[in-house]
Coordinates of C-alpha atoms in Angstrom, one line a residue:
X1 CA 92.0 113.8 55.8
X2 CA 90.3 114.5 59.4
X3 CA 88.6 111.1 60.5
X4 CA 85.3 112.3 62.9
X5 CA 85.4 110.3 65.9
X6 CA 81.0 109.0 66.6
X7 CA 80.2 110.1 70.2
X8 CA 80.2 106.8 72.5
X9 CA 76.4 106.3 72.8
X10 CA 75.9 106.7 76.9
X11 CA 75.2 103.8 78.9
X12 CA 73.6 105.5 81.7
X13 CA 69.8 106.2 81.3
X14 CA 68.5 109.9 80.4
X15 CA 65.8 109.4 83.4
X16 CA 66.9 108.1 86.6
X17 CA 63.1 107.3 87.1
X18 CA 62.8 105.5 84.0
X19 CA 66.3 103.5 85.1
X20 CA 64.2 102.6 88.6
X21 CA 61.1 101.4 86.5
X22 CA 63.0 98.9 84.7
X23 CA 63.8 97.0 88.5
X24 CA 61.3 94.1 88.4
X25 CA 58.9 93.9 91.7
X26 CA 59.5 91.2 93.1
X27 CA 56.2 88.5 92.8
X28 CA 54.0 87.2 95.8
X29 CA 54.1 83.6 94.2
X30 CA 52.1 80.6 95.2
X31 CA 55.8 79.8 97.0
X32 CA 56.1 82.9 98.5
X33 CA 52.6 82.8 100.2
X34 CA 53.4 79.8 101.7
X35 CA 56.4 80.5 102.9
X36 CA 54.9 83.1 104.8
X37 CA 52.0 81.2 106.4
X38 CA 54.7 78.6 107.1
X39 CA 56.8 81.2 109.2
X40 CA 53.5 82.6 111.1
X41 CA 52.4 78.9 111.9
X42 CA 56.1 78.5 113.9
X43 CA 56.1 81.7 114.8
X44 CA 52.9 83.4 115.5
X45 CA 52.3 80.8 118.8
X46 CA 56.0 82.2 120.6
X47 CA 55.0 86.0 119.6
X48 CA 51.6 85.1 121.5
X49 CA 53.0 83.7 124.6
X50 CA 55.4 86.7 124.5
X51 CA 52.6 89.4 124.5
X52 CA 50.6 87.4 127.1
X53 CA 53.0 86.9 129.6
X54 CA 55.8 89.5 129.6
X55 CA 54.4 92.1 127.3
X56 CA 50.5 92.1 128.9
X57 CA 52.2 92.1 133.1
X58 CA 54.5 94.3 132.6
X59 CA 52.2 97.1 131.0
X60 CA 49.5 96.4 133.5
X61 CA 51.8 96.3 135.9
X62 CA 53.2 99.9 135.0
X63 CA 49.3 101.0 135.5
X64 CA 49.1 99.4 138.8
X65 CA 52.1 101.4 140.2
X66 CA 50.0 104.6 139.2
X67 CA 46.9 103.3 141.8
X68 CA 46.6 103.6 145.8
X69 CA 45.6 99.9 146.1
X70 CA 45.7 97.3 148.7
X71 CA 46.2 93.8 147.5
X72 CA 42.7 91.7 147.7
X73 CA 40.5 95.3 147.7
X74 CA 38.3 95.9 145.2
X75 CA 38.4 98.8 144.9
X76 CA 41.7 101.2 143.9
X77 CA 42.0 104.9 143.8
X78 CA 44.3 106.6 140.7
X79 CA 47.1 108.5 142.5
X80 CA 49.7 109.2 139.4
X81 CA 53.6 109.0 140.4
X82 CA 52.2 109.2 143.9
X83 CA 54.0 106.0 144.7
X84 CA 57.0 106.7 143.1
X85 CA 57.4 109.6 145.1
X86 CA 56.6 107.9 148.5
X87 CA 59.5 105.1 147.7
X88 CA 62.2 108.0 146.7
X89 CA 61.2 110.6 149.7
X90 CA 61.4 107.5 152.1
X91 CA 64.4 106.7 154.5
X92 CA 64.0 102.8 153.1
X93 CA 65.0 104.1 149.4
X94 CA 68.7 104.6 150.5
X95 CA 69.0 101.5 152.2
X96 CA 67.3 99.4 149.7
X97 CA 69.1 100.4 146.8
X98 CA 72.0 100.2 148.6
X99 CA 71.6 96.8 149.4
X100 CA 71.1 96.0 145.9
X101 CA 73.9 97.4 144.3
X102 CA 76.2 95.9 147.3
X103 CA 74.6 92.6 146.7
X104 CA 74.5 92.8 142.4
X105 CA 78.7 94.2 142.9
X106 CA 79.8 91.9 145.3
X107 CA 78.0 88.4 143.5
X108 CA 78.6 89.5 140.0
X109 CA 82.6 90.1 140.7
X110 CA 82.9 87.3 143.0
X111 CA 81.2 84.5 140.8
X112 CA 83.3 85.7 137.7
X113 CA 86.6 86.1 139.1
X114 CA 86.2 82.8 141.0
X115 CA 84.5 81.0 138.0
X116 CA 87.2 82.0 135.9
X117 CA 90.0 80.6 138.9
X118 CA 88.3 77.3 138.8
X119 CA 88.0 77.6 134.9
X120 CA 91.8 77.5 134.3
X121 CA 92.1 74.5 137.1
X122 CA 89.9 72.7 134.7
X123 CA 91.7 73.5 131.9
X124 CA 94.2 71.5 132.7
X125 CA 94.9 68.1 131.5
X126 CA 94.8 66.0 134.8
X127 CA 92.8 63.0 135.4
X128 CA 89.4 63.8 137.1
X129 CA 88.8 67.0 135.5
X130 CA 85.0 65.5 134.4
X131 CA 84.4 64.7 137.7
X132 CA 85.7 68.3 139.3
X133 CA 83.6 69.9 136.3
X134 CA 80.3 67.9 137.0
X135 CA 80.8 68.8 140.9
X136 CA 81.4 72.6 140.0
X137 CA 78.4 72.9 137.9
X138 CA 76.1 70.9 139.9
X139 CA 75.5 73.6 142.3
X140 CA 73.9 75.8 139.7
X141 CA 71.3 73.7 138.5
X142 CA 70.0 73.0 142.2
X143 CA 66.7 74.7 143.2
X144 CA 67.8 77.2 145.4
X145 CA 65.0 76.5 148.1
X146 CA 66.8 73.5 148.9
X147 CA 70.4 75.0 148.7
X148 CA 68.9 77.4 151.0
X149 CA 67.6 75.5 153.2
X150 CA 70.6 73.4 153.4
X151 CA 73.2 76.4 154.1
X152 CA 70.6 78.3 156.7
X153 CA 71.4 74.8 158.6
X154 CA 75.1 75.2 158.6
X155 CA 74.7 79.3 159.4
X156 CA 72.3 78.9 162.2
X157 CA 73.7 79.9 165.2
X158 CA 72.0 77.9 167.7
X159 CA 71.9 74.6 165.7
X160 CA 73.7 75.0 163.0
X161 CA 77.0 73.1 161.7
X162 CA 79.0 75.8 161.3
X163 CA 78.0 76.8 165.4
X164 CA 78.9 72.8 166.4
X165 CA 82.4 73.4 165.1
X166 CA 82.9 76.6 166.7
X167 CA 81.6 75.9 170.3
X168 CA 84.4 72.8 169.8
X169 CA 86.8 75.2 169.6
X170 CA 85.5 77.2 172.6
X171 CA 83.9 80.0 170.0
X172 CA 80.7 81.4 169.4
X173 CA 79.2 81.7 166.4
X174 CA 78.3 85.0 165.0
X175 CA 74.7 85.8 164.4
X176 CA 74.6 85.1 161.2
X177 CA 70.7 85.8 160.8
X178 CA 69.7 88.4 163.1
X179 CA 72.8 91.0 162.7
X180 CA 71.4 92.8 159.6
X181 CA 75.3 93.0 158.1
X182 CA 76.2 89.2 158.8
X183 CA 73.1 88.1 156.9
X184 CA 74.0 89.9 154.0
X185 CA 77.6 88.3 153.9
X186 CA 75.8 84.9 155.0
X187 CA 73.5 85.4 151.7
X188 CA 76.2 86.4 149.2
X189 CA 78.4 83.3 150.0
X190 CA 75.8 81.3 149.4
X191 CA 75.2 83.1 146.1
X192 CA 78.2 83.1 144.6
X193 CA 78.9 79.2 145.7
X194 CA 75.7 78.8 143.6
X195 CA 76.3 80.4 140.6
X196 CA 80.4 80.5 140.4
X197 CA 79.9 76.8 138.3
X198 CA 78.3 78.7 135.6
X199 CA 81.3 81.3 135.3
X200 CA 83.1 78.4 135.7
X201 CA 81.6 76.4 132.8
X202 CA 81.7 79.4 130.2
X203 CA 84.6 80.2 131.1
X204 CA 86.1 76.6 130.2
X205 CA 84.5 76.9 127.0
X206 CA 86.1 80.3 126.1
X207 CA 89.5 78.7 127.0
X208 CA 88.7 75.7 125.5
X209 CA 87.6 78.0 122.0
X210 CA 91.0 79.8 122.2
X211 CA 93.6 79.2 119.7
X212 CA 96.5 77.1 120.5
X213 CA 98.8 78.4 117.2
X214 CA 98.7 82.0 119.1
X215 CA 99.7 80.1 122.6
X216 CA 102.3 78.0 120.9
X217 CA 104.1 81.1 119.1
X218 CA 104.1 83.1 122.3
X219 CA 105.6 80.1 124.3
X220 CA 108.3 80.0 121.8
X221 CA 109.2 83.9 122.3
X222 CA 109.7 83.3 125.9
X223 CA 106.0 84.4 127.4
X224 CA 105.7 82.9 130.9
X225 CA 102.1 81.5 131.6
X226 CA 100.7 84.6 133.6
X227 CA 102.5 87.0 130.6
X228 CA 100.7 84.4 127.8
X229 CA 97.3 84.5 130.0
X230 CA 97.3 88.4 131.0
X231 CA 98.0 89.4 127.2
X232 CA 96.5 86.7 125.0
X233 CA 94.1 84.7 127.0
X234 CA 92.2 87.3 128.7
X235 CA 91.5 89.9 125.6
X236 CA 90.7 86.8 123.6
X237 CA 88.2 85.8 126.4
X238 CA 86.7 89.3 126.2
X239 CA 83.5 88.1 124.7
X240 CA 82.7 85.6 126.9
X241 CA 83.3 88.2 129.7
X242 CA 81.1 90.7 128.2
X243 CA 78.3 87.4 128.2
X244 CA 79.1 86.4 131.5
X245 CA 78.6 90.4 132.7
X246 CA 75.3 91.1 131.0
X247 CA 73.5 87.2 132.4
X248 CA 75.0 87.3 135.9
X249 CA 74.5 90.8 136.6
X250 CA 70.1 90.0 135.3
X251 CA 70.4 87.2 137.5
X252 CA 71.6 89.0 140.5
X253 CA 69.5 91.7 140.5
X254 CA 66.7 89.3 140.2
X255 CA 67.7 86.6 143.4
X256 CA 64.7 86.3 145.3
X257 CA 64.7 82.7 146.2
X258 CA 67.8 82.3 148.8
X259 CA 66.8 85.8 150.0
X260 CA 63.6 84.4 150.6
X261 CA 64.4 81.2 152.3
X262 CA 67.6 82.4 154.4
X263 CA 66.6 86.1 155.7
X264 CA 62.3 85.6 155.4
X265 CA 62.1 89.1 157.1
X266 CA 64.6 90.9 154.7
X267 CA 66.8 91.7 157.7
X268 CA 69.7 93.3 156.0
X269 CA 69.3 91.6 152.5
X270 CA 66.0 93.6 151.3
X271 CA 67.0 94.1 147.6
X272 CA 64.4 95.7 145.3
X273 CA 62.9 92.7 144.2
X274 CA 62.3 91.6 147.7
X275 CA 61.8 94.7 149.0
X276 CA 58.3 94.4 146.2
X277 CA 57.4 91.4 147.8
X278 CA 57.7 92.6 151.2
X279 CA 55.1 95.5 150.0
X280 CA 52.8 93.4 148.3
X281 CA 52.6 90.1 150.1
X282 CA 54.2 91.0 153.6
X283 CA 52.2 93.0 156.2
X284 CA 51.7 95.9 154.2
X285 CA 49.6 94.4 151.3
X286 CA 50.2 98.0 149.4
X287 CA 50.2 96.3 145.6
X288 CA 50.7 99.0 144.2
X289 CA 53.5 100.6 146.0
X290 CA 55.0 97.2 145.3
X291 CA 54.0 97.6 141.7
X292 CA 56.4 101.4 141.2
X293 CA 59.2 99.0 143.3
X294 CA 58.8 96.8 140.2
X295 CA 59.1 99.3 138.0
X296 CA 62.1 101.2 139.3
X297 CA 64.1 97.6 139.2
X298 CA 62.9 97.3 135.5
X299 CA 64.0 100.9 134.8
X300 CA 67.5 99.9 136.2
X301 CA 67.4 96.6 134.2
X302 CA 66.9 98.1 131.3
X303 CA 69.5 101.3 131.8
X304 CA 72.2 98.8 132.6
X305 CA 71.4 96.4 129.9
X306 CA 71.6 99.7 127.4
X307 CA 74.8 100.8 129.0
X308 CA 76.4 97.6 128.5
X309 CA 75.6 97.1 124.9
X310 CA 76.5 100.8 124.4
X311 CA 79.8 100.9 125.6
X312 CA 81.2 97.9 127.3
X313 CA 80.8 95.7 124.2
X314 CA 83.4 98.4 122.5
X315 CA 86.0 96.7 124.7
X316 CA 84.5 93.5 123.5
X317 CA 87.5 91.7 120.7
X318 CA 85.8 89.7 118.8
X319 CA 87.9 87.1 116.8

């Protein structure tokens, strides 16, 4: 006798709509709501701020670079990319850009390779390393007025510290301020004294972060410290680099206060950033030529920052 086997009865619904209208909604409780008002109370007052001052300048700043206006006038005339095309076709253009990427290359490289020398000397487990660590770091949370003001006195060559010790030694001292490619150099010492504490600082705590199992096995196959620190240490410390790359680099292309203090004229040292000020509060008082300057170094800003996040942080080893 043939037994009939039942077809299984099908677990999947005949209507795929009906299957989707069987998914409660989820309910705007009494809970809910105030959750939400909760989140806009704490949040709603930083969004403000946001939109009033960095959203709201840099839009109306964008429209300024699009007028012919001189700063305290009442009175501006609409000119389109007019002022865009002034700063490009201009022989300052080269030079200024120049400047900027010389300055931004040499600060950036020379803060993090020296921040991350000093960072393994105070790694090590030696007595006074609190002390060396306060001393590093101290220089980066200085105002930079006075640190300017401070190192233009040892640079000056008529009066200056640095001159003292030289005429001692029957030298001159080079003209620090008014040769246009010692002033540079004068101004990105200074810099990268500044700021090489912070390297220094996150640095220590990527090293600090590492683990020491991983050191621990490769000391035990043989690995010398630079062979332990070339092919553990530094690929571990990738994503602290990759930090350190992104902030510093912001920050550099942003340095107006030493620039300001040391070199007031921009001799040599006229970055975009100071170059705008120049524009807008120098002698020219063209605001809104000083307004497209503003906007080309927020167009480069925002290409680097892209770039970075687009393909540098591929090379970032995350652990």
């Amino acid at each position: 006798m043939t037994r009939q086997l039942s077809p299984r009865p099908s677990t999947r619904p005949a209507d795929p709509a009906a299957g989707a209208a069987k998914i409660p909604r989820r309910r705007w409780t009494a809970r809910s709501r105030r959750d939400f008002f909760v989140f806009l109370a704490m949040a709603l007052p930083n969004l403000v701020l946001i939109a009033v001052f960095t959203y709201r300048p840099l839009f109306s700043n964008m429209y300024y670079s699009t007028l012919d206006w001189t700063l305290g006038s009442p009175t501006a005339s609409v000119v389109g990319l007019a002022n865009y095309v002034t700063f490009f076709s201009s022989n300052d253009a080269p030079k200024v850009l120049g400047t900027t990427a010389v300055f931004t290359l040499v600060t950036v490289g020379g803060s993090m390779l020296l921040g991350l020398l000093v960072a393994l000397a105070l790694n090590a487990k030696v007595r006074g390393t609190t002390f060396a660590r306060s001393a590093v770091f101290a220089p980066y949370v200085l105002s930079g007025v006075g640190v300017g003001l401070v190192w233009l006195f040892i640079f000056d060559p008529g009066y200056g510290v640095l001159a003292w010790l030289l005429r001692g030694l029957g030298q001159q001292s080079p003209q620090w301020i008014n040769d246009p490619q010692l002033s540079l150099v004068m101004v990105i010492l200074v810099y990268v004294w500044k700021n090489l504490g912070y390297c220094a600082v996150v640095y220590l705590a990527g090293l600090q972060s590492l683990p020491t199992e991983v050191m621990e096995a490769a000391s035990l196959d043989g690995a010398n410290g630079f062979r332990r620190f070339m092919s553990i240490s530094l690929p571990l410390l990738s994503p602290t680099t990759f930090f350190l790359l992104i902030t510093t680099m912001l920050s550099s292309l942003q340095a107006f206060d030493l620039i300001r203090i040391m070199t007031p004229l921009g001799t040599g040292t006229s970055t975009l950033i100071y170059e705008a000020y120049l524009q807008a509060f120098g002698a020219y008082n063209r605001a809104g030529y000083s307004a497209a300057i503003s906007v080309v170094l927020f167009a480069i800003l925002l290409v680097i920052t892209v770039l970075q996040l687009r393909f540098v942080e591929r090379k970032v080893h995350y652990s």
